[in-house]
Amino acid sequence: MNAPSRGRLIVISGPSGAGKSTLLKKLFECCAGLAVSISATTRPPRPGERHAVDYYFLTPEEFQRRRNAGEFLECYEVFGRGYWYGTLVSEVAPSLEAGKSIVLEIDVQGAMAVLERYHAAITIFVHPSSTEELERRLRGRGTESEDSIQRRLEVARRELACADRYQHQVVNDDVDQAVQEICDIIRSKEV
Ligand code: 5GP
């Protein structure tokens, strides 16, 4: 009889503007059976975002209450955002217990905290193809002031400086290729 397969935590980080959302969308299409962890946050929803789909949008009081109750696997006030974000144990535990791997898209502090608790977690850092491309994407979003763009670039530089703390680094030059690389990493760790 084959041993039951075990679910793995797959932690993906990288600066905003590295094209992570498109990449993750494609990853779920291509890597069947992966679950996604919906994070909780105190930031207000952006237009089109839905509660319990994009995030669990919590008031600061509710977030704090759940934090005190030990409901988070990790939670941080994410640098440069001014809001709290966290991974709920209730998002992750059922998947792992069912032998399903689950993807967490979280910041560097969160990633390191998860790794401390789950040594078998797989950590992957997604790079933009270049810093010029990152700046182009941030500017391409349109409405942001120069101040805000500079702040986001500073956040990105801080994140990029932590890339070597991850087990794997993937450059998002070509999204299909980057997705394939991530699928290969995940498959190579399957037991
Ligand atoms: P955004 O507000 O643009 O959706 O996300 C901002 C940042 O929060 C991203 O860098 C993302 O990786 C991070 N983030 C999202 N969810 C979590 C979480 O549950 N924990 C941590 N530590 N960071 C998160």
CSV table of C-alpha atoms and ligand atoms in Angstrom, one decimal:
chain,number,residue,atom,x,y,z
A,1,MET,CA,0.0,0.0,0.0
A,2,ASN,CA,1.3,3.5,-0.8
A,3,ALA,CA,1.8,5.9,2.1
A,4,PRO,CA,-0.7,8.7,2.0
A,5,SER,CA,0.7,11.9,0.4
A,6,ARG,CA,1.3,14.7,2.8
A,7,GLY,CA,0.3,18.3,2.1
A,8,ARG,CA,3.0,20.9,2.0
A,9,LEU,CA,2.9,24.6,2.8
A,10,ILE,CA,4.1,26.6,-0.2
A,11,VAL,CA,5.1,30.1,0.7
A,12,ILE,CA,5.4,32.6,-2.1
A,13,SER,CA,6.7,36.2,-1.7
A,14,GLY,CA,8.0,38.9,-3.9
A,15,PRO,CA,7.5,42.6,-4.4
A,16,SER,CA,4.2,44.0,-5.7
A,17,GLY,CA,4.8,44.7,-9.3
A,18,ALA,CA,6.6,41.4,-9.8
A,19,GLY,CA,3.5,40.1,-11.5
A,20,LYS,CA,2.6,37.7,-8.7
A,21,SER,CA,-1.2,37.8,-9.1
A,22,THR,CA,-1.1,36.7,-12.8
A,23,LEU,CA,1.5,34.1,-12.0
A,24,LEU,CA,-0.6,32.7,-9.1
A,25,LYS,CA,-3.7,32.5,-11.1
A,26,LYS,CA,-1.9,30.5,-13.8
A,27,LEU,CA,-0.3,28.3,-11.1
A,28,PHE,CA,-3.7,27.2,-9.8
A,29,GLU,CA,-4.7,26.4,-13.4
A,30,CYS,CA,-1.6,24.4,-14.1
A,31,CYS,CA,-0.9,22.7,-10.8
A,32,ALA,CA,-4.0,20.7,-10.0
A,33,GLY,CA,-5.0,20.1,-6.4
A,34,LEU,CA,-3.4,23.1,-4.9
A,35,ALA,CA,-5.4,25.0,-2.2
A,36,VAL,CA,-5.0,28.7,-1.5
A,37,SER,CA,-4.9,30.3,1.9
A,38,ILE,CA,-7.1,33.4,2.1
A,39,SER,CA,-5.4,35.9,4.5
A,40,ALA,CA,-7.1,38.2,6.9
A,41,THR,CA,-6.3,41.9,6.8
A,42,THR,CA,-7.3,45.2,8.4
A,43,ARG,CA,-6.9,47.0,5.1
A,44,PRO,CA,-10.1,48.1,3.4
A,45,PRO,CA,-11.2,46.2,0.3
A,46,ARG,CA,-10.2,47.7,-3.1
A,47,PRO,CA,-13.0,48.1,-5.7
A,48,GLY,CA,-14.1,44.6,-6.8
A,49,GLU,CA,-12.5,42.7,-3.9
A,50,ARG,CA,-14.8,40.4,-1.9
A,51,HIS,CA,-14.8,39.3,1.7
A,52,ALA,CA,-13.7,35.6,2.1
A,53,VAL,CA,-12.6,35.5,-1.5
A,54,ASP,CA,-9.7,38.0,-1.8
A,55,TYR,CA,-9.2,38.4,2.0
A,56,TYR,CA,-11.1,38.2,5.2
A,57,PHE,CA,-11.5,41.9,5.8
A,58,LEU,CA,-11.5,42.5,9.5
A,59,THR,CA,-11.8,45.6,11.7
A,60,PRO,CA,-8.6,46.3,13.7
A,61,GLU,CA,-10.5,45.2,16.9
A,62,GLU,CA,-11.6,41.9,15.4
A,63,PHE,CA,-8.1,41.2,14.0
A,64,GLN,CA,-6.6,41.9,17.5
A,65,ARG,CA,-9.2,39.7,19.2
A,66,ARG,CA,-8.4,36.8,16.9
A,67,ARG,CA,-4.7,37.4,17.3
A,68,ASN,CA,-5.0,37.3,21.1
A,69,ALA,CA,-7.0,34.1,20.7
A,70,GLY,CA,-4.1,32.5,18.9
A,71,GLU,CA,-6.0,32.1,15.6
A,72,PHE,CA,-3.1,33.2,13.4
A,73,LEU,CA,-0.3,31.0,12.2
A,74,GLU,CA,1.6,34.3,11.6
A,75,CYS,CA,0.5,38.0,11.4
A,76,TYR,CA,2.4,41.2,10.9
A,77,GLU,CA,1.9,44.9,10.1
A,78,VAL,CA,3.3,44.6,6.6
A,79,PHE,CA,6.1,47.1,6.0
A,80,GLY,CA,5.0,50.1,3.9
A,81,ARG,CA,1.3,49.2,4.0
A,82,GLY,CA,0.3,50.4,7.4
A,83,TYR,CA,-2.2,47.5,7.8
A,84,TRP,CA,-2.1,44.1,9.5
A,85,TYR,CA,-2.1,40.9,7.5
A,86,GLY,CA,-2.2,37.4,8.8
A,87,THR,CA,-2.6,33.7,7.9
A,88,LEU,CA,-5.3,32.0,9.9
A,89,VAL,CA,-4.6,28.5,11.2
A,90,SER,CA,-8.2,27.6,10.2
A,91,GLU,CA,-7.2,28.2,6.5
A,92,VAL,CA,-4.2,26.0,6.6
A,93,ALA,CA,-4.8,23.1,9.0
A,94,PRO,CA,-7.7,21.5,7.1
A,95,SER,CA,-5.8,21.3,3.8
A,96,LEU,CA,-2.7,19.9,5.4
A,97,GLU,CA,-4.8,17.3,7.3
A,98,ALA,CA,-6.4,16.3,4.1
A,99,GLY,CA,-3.0,15.8,2.5
A,100,LYS,CA,-3.5,18.8,0.2
A,101,SER,CA,-0.7,21.4,-0.4
A,102,ILE,CA,-1.6,25.0,0.2
A,103,VAL,CA,-0.2,28.2,-1.2
A,104,LEU,CA,0.4,31.2,1.1
A,105,GLU,CA,1.2,34.5,-0.7
A,106,ILE,CA,2.7,36.5,2.2
A,107,ASP,CA,5.5,39.0,3.0
A,108,VAL,CA,9.0,38.1,4.1
A,109,GLN,CA,8.4,38.3,7.8
A,110,GLY,CA,5.4,36.0,7.5
A,111,ALA,CA,7.4,33.6,5.4
A,112,MET,CA,10.2,33.3,7.9
A,113,ALA,CA,7.7,32.8,10.8
A,114,VAL,CA,5.9,30.0,8.9
A,115,LEU,CA,9.2,28.3,8.1
A,116,GLU,CA,10.2,28.4,11.8
A,117,ARG,CA,6.9,26.6,12.7
A,118,TYR,CA,6.7,24.3,9.6
A,119,HIS,CA,10.2,23.2,8.7
A,120,ALA,CA,8.9,21.3,5.7
A,121,ALA,CA,7.5,24.5,4.2
A,122,ILE,CA,8.7,25.3,0.7
A,123,THR,CA,9.7,28.9,0.3
A,124,ILE,CA,9.8,30.6,-3.2
A,125,PHE,CA,10.7,34.2,-3.9
A,126,VAL,CA,9.4,35.7,-7.2
A,127,HIS,CA,11.6,38.4,-8.8
A,128,PRO,CA,10.4,40.9,-11.4
A,129,SER,CA,12.4,40.5,-14.6
A,130,SER,CA,14.3,43.7,-13.6
A,131,THR,CA,14.0,46.7,-11.4
A,132,GLU,CA,13.3,48.8,-14.5
A,133,GLU,CA,10.4,46.5,-15.3
A,134,LEU,CA,9.2,46.7,-11.7
A,135,GLU,CA,9.2,50.5,-11.8
A,136,ARG,CA,7.4,50.4,-15.2
A,137,ARG,CA,4.7,48.1,-13.8
A,138,LEU,CA,4.2,50.3,-10.7
A,139,ARG,CA,3.9,53.4,-12.9
A,140,GLY,CA,1.7,51.6,-15.4
A,141,ARG,CA,-1.0,51.2,-12.8
A,142,GLY,CA,-1.7,54.9,-13.5
A,143,THR,CA,-3.2,56.9,-10.7
A,144,GLU,CA,-0.4,56.9,-8.1
A,145,SER,CA,1.6,60.0,-7.0
A,146,GLU,CA,5.3,60.2,-7.4
A,147,ASP,CA,5.6,60.0,-3.6
A,148,SER,CA,3.6,56.8,-3.5
A,149,ILE,CA,5.6,55.2,-6.3
A,150,GLN,CA,8.9,56.0,-4.5
A,151,ARG,CA,7.6,54.5,-1.3
A,152,ARG,CA,6.5,51.3,-3.2
A,153,LEU,CA,10.0,51.1,-4.8
A,154,GLU,CA,11.6,51.4,-1.4
A,155,VAL,CA,9.4,48.6,-0.1
A,156,ALA,CA,10.3,46.5,-3.2
A,157,ARG,CA,14.0,47.1,-2.6
A,158,ARG,CA,13.7,46.0,1.0
A,159,GLU,CA,11.9,42.8,-0.1
A,160,LEU,CA,14.4,42.1,-2.9
A,161,ALA,CA,17.2,42.3,-0.3
A,162,CYS,CA,15.7,39.3,1.5
A,163,ALA,CA,15.4,37.0,-1.5
A,164,ASP,CA,18.3,34.8,-0.5
A,165,ARG,CA,16.5,33.8,2.6
A,166,TYR,CA,14.2,31.7,0.4
A,167,GLN,CA,14.9,28.1,-0.7
A,168,HIS,CA,14.0,28.9,-4.3
A,169,GLN,CA,14.1,32.0,-6.4
A,170,VAL,CA,12.2,32.4,-9.7
A,171,VAL,CA,12.5,35.2,-12.1
A,172,ASN,CA,9.2,36.3,-13.7
A,173,ASP,CA,10.6,37.1,-17.1
A,174,ASP,CA,8.1,35.0,-18.9
A,175,VAL,CA,5.0,34.1,-16.8
A,176,ASP,CA,4.4,30.6,-18.3
A,177,GLN,CA,8.0,29.7,-17.8
A,178,ALA,CA,7.9,31.0,-14.2
A,179,VAL,CA,4.7,29.0,-13.5
A,180,GLN,CA,6.3,25.9,-14.9
A,181,GLU,CA,9.4,26.4,-12.7
A,182,ILE,CA,7.2,26.7,-9.6
A,183,CYS,CA,5.1,23.6,-10.6
A,184,ASP,CA,8.4,21.7,-11.0
A,185,ILE,CA,9.6,22.8,-7.6
A,186,ILE,CA,6.4,21.7,-6.0
A,187,ARG,CA,6.3,18.3,-7.8
A,188,SER,CA,9.9,17.6,-6.9
A,189,LYS,CA,9.0,17.8,-3.2
A,190,GLU,CA,5.9,15.6,-3.4
A,191,VAL,CA,6.1,12.6,-1.2
B,1,5GP,P1,-2.0,43.9,-0.8
B,1,5GP,O1,-2.6,44.9,0.2
B,1,5GP,O2,-1.4,44.6,-2.0
B,1,5GP,O3,-3.1,42.9,-1.1
B,1,5GP,O4,-0.9,43.0,-0.1
B,1,5GP,C1,0.2,43.7,0.5
B,1,5GP,C2,1.2,42.7,1.0
B,1,5GP,O5,0.7,41.9,2.1
B,1,5GP,C3,1.8,41.8,0.0
B,1,5GP,O6,3.2,41.9,0.1
B,1,5GP,C4,1.4,40.4,0.5
B,1,5GP,O7,2.4,39.4,0.3
B,1,5GP,C5,1.3,40.7,2.0
B,1,5GP,N1,0.4,39.7,2.7
B,1,5GP,C6,-0.9,39.3,2.2
B,1,5GP,N2,-1.4,38.5,3.1
B,1,5GP,C7,-0.5,38.3,4.1
B,1,5GP,C8,-0.5,37.4,5.3
B,1,5GP,O8,-1.4,36.7,5.6
B,1,5GP,N3,0.6,37.5,6.1
B,1,5GP,C9,1.7,38.3,5.8
B,1,5GP,N4,2.7,38.3,6.6
B,1,5GP,N5,1.7,39.1,4.7
B,1,5GP,C10,0.6,39.1,3.8
